[in-house]
Structures are given as C-alpha cells and as structure tokens.
C-alpha cells in the first residue's frame, strides 16, 4: 500500500511537471518576443485572398520562430480568416501581439500622383503604391461607361483625377480607387469654384483643360495666374491659343510614346492635324494635356487681370517669361529666345 501511494504521488508529480512544461511551452509560444529584425518596425503587405503560404512567405524573414507563430495563429483562428492590408510589426512583439495586429490593424498608405499625361501612366503611378496592378487600374480608371455616366469621355478622362496626396488602404480595389477619385473631384468643384469658372466662360472640365496648358507653360506657381490671364484674353478675343505644349502632347498622343522629350517645336509640327493642336484649331483642346496641379486650376479660376496676349521664355530669368501686349513687342522678345536656343544647339 505504501508503495502504491508512492507510485500515485510520483505519477501525480510527473503529471504536474508535464502540465507545467506544456503550459510553459504554450505561454512561451504566445508571449515570448518573436521578432528577428533590428529596426524599430517592419511592414507586412498581406495580399487580398491570402493563404497560409502567403503568410509564411511574408513573415519568415521577420520572425525568429515561424512555427511557433503559425501554431498560435492557427489556435487563434487567424489562418482561417486572413485579412489583406498593410500592417506594422514592432521590434519585440510576441506572437499574440503579431496575430492581433494582422487581424485588426490595417494601416493606410499615402498615395501621391501628379502631372500624368495618360490613364496608362496614371495607373502605373498608382499601382506602385497600392495592391491592384496597372492593368486592372487602367481598365477601371478609363472605363468608358463609367466616364460617360459622370460626364467625361476618352478626351477629358484625366480631368477626373486631381493630383494630390491621398490616404488609401493598400488593398483598396481598383474600383475603390476610382470611386474615391470621383468623390474628391466632386468635393473640389464647390459652387464657388464652379461660379468662378463660369465667370471665365468655362465649365469645370474646360477650366482643367486650360489649367493643364498653364501647368506645362510655367513651373513657377506665382506666374501661373498671369499665364492663365494671357490665354483667357486670347479666348475672349477669338484668337488661336497657339500653345506649344498642346502640339507636343498631340505628337505624344499620336505616337503613344508619352516619354518623348521635345524641347523645341518646329514649324512642321504646327501643321499636325490633331484636335489638340491649338495652332490649327480654335478654342480649347478637347481635354487636358496633363493632370494640372491644383495651383494651376486656381490660377485659371483667379487669373491676373491684364492686357497681355503673348509671352515667351525669359532667358535672363530662367523659369519665367516675358509678356507682351502687341505682336511687334512679342517678336522682339522672341528674338532673344530663338538666339539662345541656337546657341544651346537645341534643334528638337
């Protein structure tokens, strides 16, 4: 009997040891720090419809004990409900904290784009910052049925997308990106801005088309209201806009190569038969030649009041222009610019 008691006691003690070891192993797996990186934080980009394999591939370089993490993740039900997004893991996190982070702390990304000249290049720029690829984005952003429903077409489709920095969840769908851009467009065009456009004889989309020309003509924000004033004066007088950037854009659109660099417009270019060629066709082009900054749009809505009708680059003050009220004065200003082009051997 005494031996039996010893056996029972020993078995009980052994059981307690086993339970303690088991409990300790569970505690260790859950609550022991399990990060392997030296930086203060690391970001995990988990794709939509991710599998356990995706989780493994993205976390393996960041963790000391991947198996322990997967065990905890499975017990907590995470592997059966993986959520796409961008997540921050900080140094020293344990598996419990990592799972909780991946489950509920999807962080936004800042998406920036500006001055794109086509839906394709815009899609590529956005795709570098969010999950959807450029093909999916280009298809959705340029969808003709959606554009038509909201008053756009293939000529002015860029007008819908206002350059700026926006916050998106990294796993936002292409449709989600488009809906957000429509919301931003409608929010930008307040009644006050629409009224200002109307005062200039323009619709919102026409204001953007003119702003795109202003954008291409001058990089100087403080000069844009004056340049806008020139083009508005020409429009009111029924003069051709004769804007070199529209000719350059017409060449790019015709060839499909938006990376083309043209520093000098030639006389033969002015004969190109394109609705964007403002040397050949009166009025505004049918759509923007680039995505203008908000500062360029504001310049069109709040132009400088003056009587200038012409301007040419000022080679004595690079980035700015010389303005003229008469063609004779403009031609005098132009001589210096042409001489400078020749001296720099800029022929194209």
PDB file of N, CA, C and O in Angstrom, residues 111 113 116 118-127 130 132-148 150 152-162 168 172-182 291:
ATOM      1  N   UNK A 111      -0.914  57.836 -51.042  1.00  0.00           N
ATOM      2  CA  UNK A 111      -0.807  57.667 -52.493  1.00  0.00           C
ATOM      3  C   UNK A 111      -0.686  59.047 -53.133  1.00  0.00           C
ATOM      4  O   UNK A 111      -1.558  59.896 -52.960  1.00  0.00           O
ATOM      5  N   UNK A 113       0.192  61.255 -56.740  1.00  0.00           N
ATOM      6  CA  UNK A 113       0.417  61.279 -58.193  1.00  0.00           C
ATOM      7  C   UNK A 113       0.231  62.703 -58.689  1.00  0.00           C
ATOM      8  O   UNK A 113      -0.499  63.495 -58.103  1.00  0.00           O
ATOM      9  N   UNK A 116       0.427  63.399 -64.683  1.00  0.00           N
ATOM     10  CA  UNK A 116       0.438  62.284 -65.626  1.00  0.00           C
ATOM     11  C   UNK A 116      -0.262  62.719 -66.919  1.00  0.00           C
ATOM     12  O   UNK A 116      -1.160  63.552 -66.903  1.00  0.00           O
ATOM     13  N   UNK A 118      -1.509  60.408 -69.318  1.00  0.00           N
ATOM     14  CA  UNK A 118      -2.441  59.412 -69.847  1.00  0.00           C
ATOM     15  C   UNK A 118      -2.945  58.545 -68.709  1.00  0.00           C
ATOM     16  O   UNK A 118      -2.339  58.486 -67.630  1.00  0.00           O
ATOM     17  N   UNK A 119      -4.048  57.861 -68.952  1.00  0.00           N
ATOM     18  CA  UNK A 119      -4.590  56.955 -67.947  1.00  0.00           C
ATOM     19  C   UNK A 119      -3.588  55.832 -67.680  1.00  0.00           C
ATOM     20  O   UNK A 119      -3.445  55.369 -66.549  1.00  0.00           O
ATOM     21  N   UNK A 120      -2.875  55.401 -68.712  1.00  0.00           N
ATOM     22  CA  UNK A 120      -1.892  54.340 -68.546  1.00  0.00           C
ATOM     23  C   UNK A 120      -0.778  54.718 -67.589  1.00  0.00           C
ATOM     24  O   UNK A 120      -0.408  53.934 -66.702  1.00  0.00           O
ATOM     25  N   UNK A 121      -0.227  55.931 -67.760  1.00  0.00           N
ATOM     26  CA  UNK A 121       0.856  56.350 -66.866  1.00  0.00           C
ATOM     27  C   UNK A 121       0.321  56.628 -65.460  1.00  0.00           C
ATOM     28  O   UNK A 121       1.007  56.377 -64.472  1.00  0.00           O
ATOM     29  N   UNK A 122      -0.911  57.119 -65.372  1.00  0.00           N
ATOM     30  CA  UNK A 122      -1.527  57.324 -64.061  1.00  0.00           C
ATOM     31  C   UNK A 122      -1.705  55.990 -63.348  1.00  0.00           C
ATOM     32  O   UNK A 122      -1.380  55.857 -62.161  1.00  0.00           O
ATOM     33  N   UNK A 123      -2.195  54.996 -64.072  1.00  0.00           N
ATOM     34  CA  UNK A 123      -2.398  53.671 -63.482  1.00  0.00           C
ATOM     35  C   UNK A 123      -1.080  53.094 -62.985  1.00  0.00           C
ATOM     36  O   UNK A 123      -1.012  52.498 -61.901  1.00  0.00           O
ATOM     37  N   UNK A 124      -0.022  53.281 -63.765  1.00  0.00           N
ATOM     38  CA  UNK A 124       1.280  52.779 -63.360  1.00  0.00           C
ATOM     39  C   UNK A 124       1.790  53.459 -62.105  1.00  0.00           C
ATOM     40  O   UNK A 124       2.375  52.810 -61.230  1.00  0.00           O
ATOM     41  N   UNK A 125       1.545  54.750 -62.005  1.00  0.00           N
ATOM     42  CA  UNK A 125       1.991  55.512 -60.822  1.00  0.00           C
ATOM     43  C   UNK A 125       1.249  55.053 -59.575  1.00  0.00           C
ATOM     44  O   UNK A 125       1.853  54.859 -58.515  1.00  0.00           O
ATOM     45  N   UNK A 126      -0.059  54.864 -59.683  1.00  0.00           N
ATOM     46  CA  UNK A 126      -0.842  54.445 -58.525  1.00  0.00           C
ATOM     47  C   UNK A 126      -0.527  52.993 -58.163  1.00  0.00           C
ATOM     48  O   UNK A 126      -0.433  52.632 -56.978  1.00  0.00           O
ATOM     49  N   UNK A 127      -0.342  52.155 -59.174  1.00  0.00           N
ATOM     50  CA  UNK A 127      -0.082  50.733 -58.939  1.00  0.00           C
ATOM     51  C   UNK A 127       1.190  50.504 -58.135  1.00  0.00           C
ATOM     52  O   UNK A 127       1.312  49.492 -57.429  1.00  0.00           O
ATOM     53  N   UNK A 130      -0.202  50.817 -54.344  1.00  0.00           N
ATOM     54  CA  UNK A 130      -1.310  50.035 -53.792  1.00  0.00           C
ATOM     55  C   UNK A 130      -1.266  48.625 -54.364  1.00  0.00           C
ATOM     56  O   UNK A 130      -0.427  48.295 -55.201  1.00  0.00           O
ATOM     57  N   UNK A 132      -3.667  46.757 -56.323  1.00  0.00           N
ATOM     58  CA  UNK A 132      -4.077  46.484 -57.703  1.00  0.00           C
ATOM     59  C   UNK A 132      -2.967  46.812 -58.698  1.00  0.00           C
ATOM     60  O   UNK A 132      -2.239  47.792 -58.526  1.00  0.00           O
ATOM     61  N   UNK A 133      -2.824  45.991 -59.747  1.00  0.00           N
ATOM     62  CA  UNK A 133      -1.768  46.241 -60.720  1.00  0.00           C
ATOM     63  C   UNK A 133      -2.203  47.285 -61.742  1.00  0.00           C
ATOM     64  O   UNK A 133      -3.359  47.715 -61.778  1.00  0.00           O
ATOM     65  N   UNK A 134      -1.261  47.701 -62.574  1.00  0.00           N
ATOM     66  CA  UNK A 134      -1.516  48.804 -63.506  1.00  0.00           C
ATOM     67  C   UNK A 134      -2.566  48.448 -64.551  1.00  0.00           C
ATOM     68  O   UNK A 134      -3.324  49.314 -64.987  1.00  0.00           O
ATOM     69  N   UNK A 135      -2.626  47.174 -64.946  1.00  0.00           N
ATOM     70  CA  UNK A 135      -3.616  46.764 -65.955  1.00  0.00           C
ATOM     71  C   UNK A 135      -5.025  46.894 -65.382  1.00  0.00           C
ATOM     72  O   UNK A 135      -5.930  47.439 -66.029  1.00  0.00           O
ATOM     73  N   UNK A 136      -5.200  46.398 -64.159  1.00  0.00           N
ATOM     74  CA  UNK A 136      -6.525  46.491 -63.526  1.00  0.00           C
ATOM     75  C   UNK A 136      -6.923  47.944 -63.333  1.00  0.00           C
ATOM     76  O   UNK A 136      -8.070  48.335 -63.601  1.00  0.00           O
ATOM     77  N   UNK A 137      -5.987  48.765 -62.891  1.00  0.00           N
ATOM     78  CA  UNK A 137      -6.283  50.177 -62.657  1.00  0.00           C
ATOM     79  C   UNK A 137      -6.590  50.904 -63.961  1.00  0.00           C
ATOM     80  O   UNK A 137      -7.544  51.682 -64.034  1.00  0.00           O
ATOM     81  N   UNK A 138      -5.802  50.667 -64.998  1.00  0.00           N
ATOM     82  CA  UNK A 138      -6.022  51.343 -66.282  1.00  0.00           C
ATOM     83  C   UNK A 138      -7.399  50.978 -66.848  1.00  0.00           C
ATOM     84  O   UNK A 138      -8.109  51.831 -67.397  1.00  0.00           O
ATOM     85  N   UNK A 139      -7.766  49.713 -66.715  1.00  0.00           N
ATOM     86  CA  UNK A 139      -9.068  49.256 -67.222  1.00  0.00           C
ATOM     87  C   UNK A 139     -10.212  49.940 -66.501  1.00  0.00           C
ATOM     88  O   UNK A 139     -11.180  50.413 -67.121  1.00  0.00           O
ATOM     89  N   UNK A 140     -10.110  50.048 -65.190  1.00  0.00           N
ATOM     90  CA  UNK A 140     -11.180  50.630 -64.381  1.00  0.00           C
ATOM     91  C   UNK A 140     -11.198  52.158 -64.481  1.00  0.00           C
ATOM     92  O   UNK A 140     -12.259  52.765 -64.666  1.00  0.00           O
ATOM     93  N   UNK A 141     -10.029  52.788 -64.393  1.00  0.00           N
ATOM     94  CA  UNK A 141      -9.984  54.251 -64.426  1.00  0.00           C
ATOM     95  C   UNK A 141     -10.427  54.801 -65.782  1.00  0.00           C
ATOM     96  O   UNK A 141     -10.964  55.907 -65.857  1.00  0.00           O
ATOM     97  N   UNK A 142     -10.172  54.039 -66.830  1.00  0.00           N
ATOM     98  CA  UNK A 142     -10.542  54.502 -68.168  1.00  0.00           C
ATOM     99  C   UNK A 142     -11.808  53.879 -68.719  1.00  0.00           C
ATOM    100  O   UNK A 142     -12.078  53.975 -69.924  1.00  0.00           O
ATOM    101  N   UNK A 143     -12.596  53.261 -67.856  1.00  0.00           N
ATOM    102  CA  UNK A 143     -13.829  52.605 -68.302  1.00  0.00           C
ATOM    103  C   UNK A 143     -14.794  53.617 -68.917  1.00  0.00           C
ATOM    104  O   UNK A 143     -15.251  54.557 -68.258  1.00  0.00           O
ATOM    105  N   UNK A 144     -15.111  53.432 -70.181  1.00  0.00           N
ATOM    106  CA  UNK A 144     -15.900  54.427 -70.925  1.00  0.00           C
ATOM    107  C   UNK A 144     -17.318  54.576 -70.382  1.00  0.00           C
ATOM    108  O   UNK A 144     -17.866  55.683 -70.352  1.00  0.00           O
ATOM    109  N   UNK A 145     -17.929  53.479 -69.939  1.00  0.00           N
ATOM    110  CA  UNK A 145     -19.297  53.562 -69.414  1.00  0.00           C
ATOM    111  C   UNK A 145     -19.330  54.390 -68.128  1.00  0.00           C
ATOM    112  O   UNK A 145     -20.221  55.234 -67.948  1.00  0.00           O
ATOM    113  N   UNK A 146     -18.370  54.161 -67.258  1.00  0.00           N
ATOM    114  CA  UNK A 146     -18.304  54.934 -66.015  1.00  0.00           C
ATOM    115  C   UNK A 146     -18.046  56.403 -66.315  1.00  0.00           C
ATOM    116  O   UNK A 146     -18.684  57.289 -65.737  1.00  0.00           O
ATOM    117  N   UNK A 147     -17.124  56.666 -67.214  1.00  0.00           N
ATOM    118  CA  UNK A 147     -16.798  58.048 -67.568  1.00  0.00           C
ATOM    119  C   UNK A 147     -18.021  58.769 -68.137  1.00  0.00           C
ATOM    120  O   UNK A 147     -18.331  59.899 -67.745  1.00  0.00           O
ATOM    121  N   UNK A 148     -18.701  58.114 -69.049  1.00  0.00           N
ATOM    122  CA  UNK A 148     -19.877  58.726 -69.672  1.00  0.00           C
ATOM    123  C   UNK A 148     -20.963  59.016 -68.639  1.00  0.00           C
ATOM    124  O   UNK A 148     -21.610  60.073 -68.682  1.00  0.00           O
ATOM    125  N   UNK A 150     -20.639  59.931 -65.713  1.00  0.00           N
ATOM    126  CA  UNK A 150     -20.310  61.072 -64.861  1.00  0.00           C
ATOM    127  C   UNK A 150     -19.823  62.292 -65.654  1.00  0.00           C
ATOM    128  O   UNK A 150     -19.213  63.198 -65.090  1.00  0.00           O
ATOM    129  N   UNK A 152     -17.765  62.483 -68.512  1.00  0.00           N
ATOM    130  CA  UNK A 152     -16.424  62.504 -69.086  1.00  0.00           C
ATOM    131  C   UNK A 152     -16.386  61.631 -70.340  1.00  0.00           C
ATOM    132  O   UNK A 152     -17.300  60.859 -70.602  1.00  0.00           O
ATOM    133  N   UNK A 153     -15.303  61.766 -71.095  1.00  0.00           N
ATOM    134  CA  UNK A 153     -15.102  60.910 -72.253  1.00  0.00           C
ATOM    135  C   UNK A 153     -13.621  60.582 -72.370  1.00  0.00           C
ATOM    136  O   UNK A 153     -12.819  60.935 -71.499  1.00  0.00           O
ATOM    137  N   UNK A 154     -13.233  59.914 -73.450  1.00  0.00           N
ATOM    138  CA  UNK A 154     -11.839  59.490 -73.591  1.00  0.00           C
ATOM    139  C   UNK A 154     -10.892  60.658 -73.827  1.00  0.00           C
ATOM    140  O   UNK A 154      -9.679  60.503 -73.687  1.00  0.00           O
ATOM    141  N   UNK A 155     -11.426  61.835 -74.179  1.00  0.00           N
ATOM    142  CA  UNK A 155     -10.577  63.015 -74.352  1.00  0.00           C
ATOM    143  C   UNK A 155     -10.286  63.693 -73.009  1.00  0.00           C
ATOM    144  O   UNK A 155      -9.159  64.106 -72.748  1.00  0.00           O
ATOM    145  N   UNK A 156     -11.313  63.801 -72.189  1.00  0.00           N
ATOM    146  CA  UNK A 156     -11.123  64.560 -70.942  1.00  0.00           C
ATOM    147  C   UNK A 156     -11.092  63.679 -69.693  1.00  0.00           C
ATOM    148  O   UNK A 156     -11.257  64.155 -68.573  1.00  0.00           O
ATOM    149  N   UNK A 157     -10.849  62.377 -69.865  1.00  0.00           N
ATOM    150  CA  UNK A 157     -10.881  61.449 -68.730  1.00  0.00           C
ATOM    151  C   UNK A 157      -9.889  61.825 -67.625  1.00  0.00           C
ATOM    152  O   UNK A 157     -10.141  61.574 -66.444  1.00  0.00           O
ATOM    153  N   UNK A 158      -8.774  62.436 -67.984  1.00  0.00           N
ATOM    154  CA  UNK A 158      -7.797  62.829 -66.965  1.00  0.00           C
ATOM    155  C   UNK A 158      -8.336  63.899 -66.020  1.00  0.00           C
ATOM    156  O   UNK A 158      -7.827  64.065 -64.908  1.00  0.00           O
ATOM    157  N   UNK A 159      -9.361  64.627 -66.470  1.00  0.00           N
ATOM    158  CA  UNK A 159      -9.926  65.700 -65.640  1.00  0.00           C
ATOM    159  C   UNK A 159     -10.474  65.168 -64.321  1.00  0.00           C
ATOM    160  O   UNK A 159     -10.519  65.896 -63.317  1.00  0.00           O
ATOM    161  N   UNK A 160     -10.887  63.924 -64.324  1.00  0.00           N
ATOM    162  CA  UNK A 160     -11.496  63.339 -63.127  1.00  0.00           C
ATOM    163  C   UNK A 160     -10.493  63.137 -62.001  1.00  0.00           C
ATOM    164  O   UNK A 160     -10.867  63.135 -60.819  1.00  0.00           O
ATOM    165  N   UNK A 161      -9.219  63.007 -62.364  1.00  0.00           N
ATOM    166  CA  UNK A 161      -8.217  62.608 -61.368  1.00  0.00           C
ATOM    167  C   UNK A 161      -7.338  63.786 -60.989  1.00  0.00           C
ATOM    168  O   UNK A 161      -6.423  64.174 -61.709  1.00  0.00           O
ATOM    169  N   UNK A 162      -7.632  64.372 -59.828  1.00  0.00           N
ATOM    170  CA  UNK A 162      -6.931  65.564 -59.373  1.00  0.00           C
ATOM    171  C   UNK A 162      -5.638  65.193 -58.663  1.00  0.00           C
ATOM    172  O   UNK A 162      -5.653  64.441 -57.683  1.00  0.00           O
ATOM    173  N   UNK A 168      -5.124  55.856 -48.750  1.00  0.00           N
ATOM    174  CA  UNK A 168      -5.892  54.678 -49.137  1.00  0.00           C
ATOM    175  C   UNK A 168      -5.426  53.507 -48.279  1.00  0.00           C
ATOM    176  O   UNK A 168      -4.275  53.474 -47.838  1.00  0.00           O
ATOM    177  N   UNK A 172      -7.004  48.500 -51.206  1.00  0.00           N
ATOM    178  CA  UNK A 172      -8.173  49.078 -51.873  1.00  0.00           C
ATOM    179  C   UNK A 172      -8.262  48.549 -53.300  1.00  0.00           C
ATOM    180  O   UNK A 172      -7.253  48.463 -54.007  1.00  0.00           O
ATOM    181  N   UNK A 173      -9.442  48.206 -53.761  1.00  0.00           N
ATOM    182  CA  UNK A 173      -9.618  47.707 -55.123  1.00  0.00           C
ATOM    183  C   UNK A 173      -9.479  48.838 -56.138  1.00  0.00           C
ATOM    184  O   UNK A 173      -9.547  50.021 -55.790  1.00  0.00           O
ATOM    185  N   UNK A 174      -9.306  48.469 -57.398  1.00  0.00           N
ATOM    186  CA  UNK A 174      -9.244  49.471 -58.458  1.00  0.00           C
ATOM    187  C   UNK A 174     -10.533  50.284 -58.498  1.00  0.00           C
ATOM    188  O   UNK A 174     -10.512  51.504 -58.687  1.00  0.00           O
ATOM    189  N   UNK A 175     -11.665  49.615 -58.310  1.00  0.00           N
ATOM    190  CA  UNK A 175     -12.952  50.324 -58.281  1.00  0.00           C
ATOM    191  C   UNK A 175     -13.012  51.276 -57.089  1.00  0.00           C
ATOM    192  O   UNK A 175     -13.575  52.366 -57.185  1.00  0.00           O
ATOM    193  N   UNK A 176     -12.425  50.855 -55.977  1.00  0.00           N
ATOM    194  CA  UNK A 176     -12.395  51.716 -54.802  1.00  0.00           C
ATOM    195  C   UNK A 176     -11.573  52.969 -55.033  1.00  0.00           C
ATOM    196  O   UNK A 176     -11.932  54.058 -54.574  1.00  0.00           O
ATOM    197  N   UNK A 177     -10.471  52.819 -55.750  1.00  0.00           N
ATOM    198  CA  UNK A 177      -9.643  53.978 -56.094  1.00  0.00           C
ATOM    199  C   UNK A 177     -10.446  54.950 -56.955  1.00  0.00           C
ATOM    200  O   UNK A 177     -10.453  56.164 -56.717  1.00  0.00           O
ATOM    201  N   UNK A 178     -11.139  54.409 -57.945  1.00  0.00           N
ATOM    202  CA  UNK A 178     -11.923  55.255 -58.855  1.00  0.00           C
ATOM    203  C   UNK A 178     -13.036  55.990 -58.123  1.00  0.00           C
ATOM    204  O   UNK A 178     -13.256  57.193 -58.347  1.00  0.00           O
ATOM    205  N   UNK A 179     -13.738  55.291 -57.252  1.00  0.00           N
ATOM    206  CA  UNK A 179     -14.828  55.926 -56.501  1.00  0.00           C
ATOM    207  C   UNK A 179     -14.296  57.039 -55.609  1.00  0.00           C
ATOM    208  O   UNK A 179     -14.932  58.097 -55.476  1.00  0.00           O
ATOM    209  N   UNK A 180     -13.145  56.815 -55.018  1.00  0.00           N
ATOM    210  CA  UNK A 180     -12.548  57.852 -54.170  1.00  0.00           C
ATOM    211  C   UNK A 180     -12.192  59.075 -55.011  1.00  0.00           C
ATOM    212  O   UNK A 180     -12.378  60.228 -54.582  1.00  0.00           O
ATOM    213  N   UNK A 181     -11.669  58.876 -56.191  1.00  0.00           N
ATOM    214  CA  UNK A 181     -11.283  59.993 -57.055  1.00  0.00           C
ATOM    215  C   UNK A 181     -12.502  60.788 -57.522  1.00  0.00           C
ATOM    216  O   UNK A 181     -12.458  62.011 -57.620  1.00  0.00           O
ATOM    217  N   UNK A 182     -13.590  60.086 -57.782  1.00  0.00           N
ATOM    218  CA  UNK A 182     -14.826  60.782 -58.149  1.00  0.00           C
ATOM    219  C   UNK A 182     -15.321  61.626 -56.978  1.00  0.00           C
ATOM    220  O   UNK A 182     -15.743  62.779 -57.164  1.00  0.00           O
ATOM    221  N   UNK A 291      -2.261  66.261 -66.183  1.00  0.00           N
ATOM    222  CA  UNK A 291      -3.062  66.481 -64.982  1.00  0.00           C
ATOM    223  C   UNK A 291      -2.510  67.713 -64.282  1.00  0.00           C
ATOM    224  O   UNK A 291      -1.416  67.667 -63.711  1.00  0.00           O
TER     225      UNK A 291
END
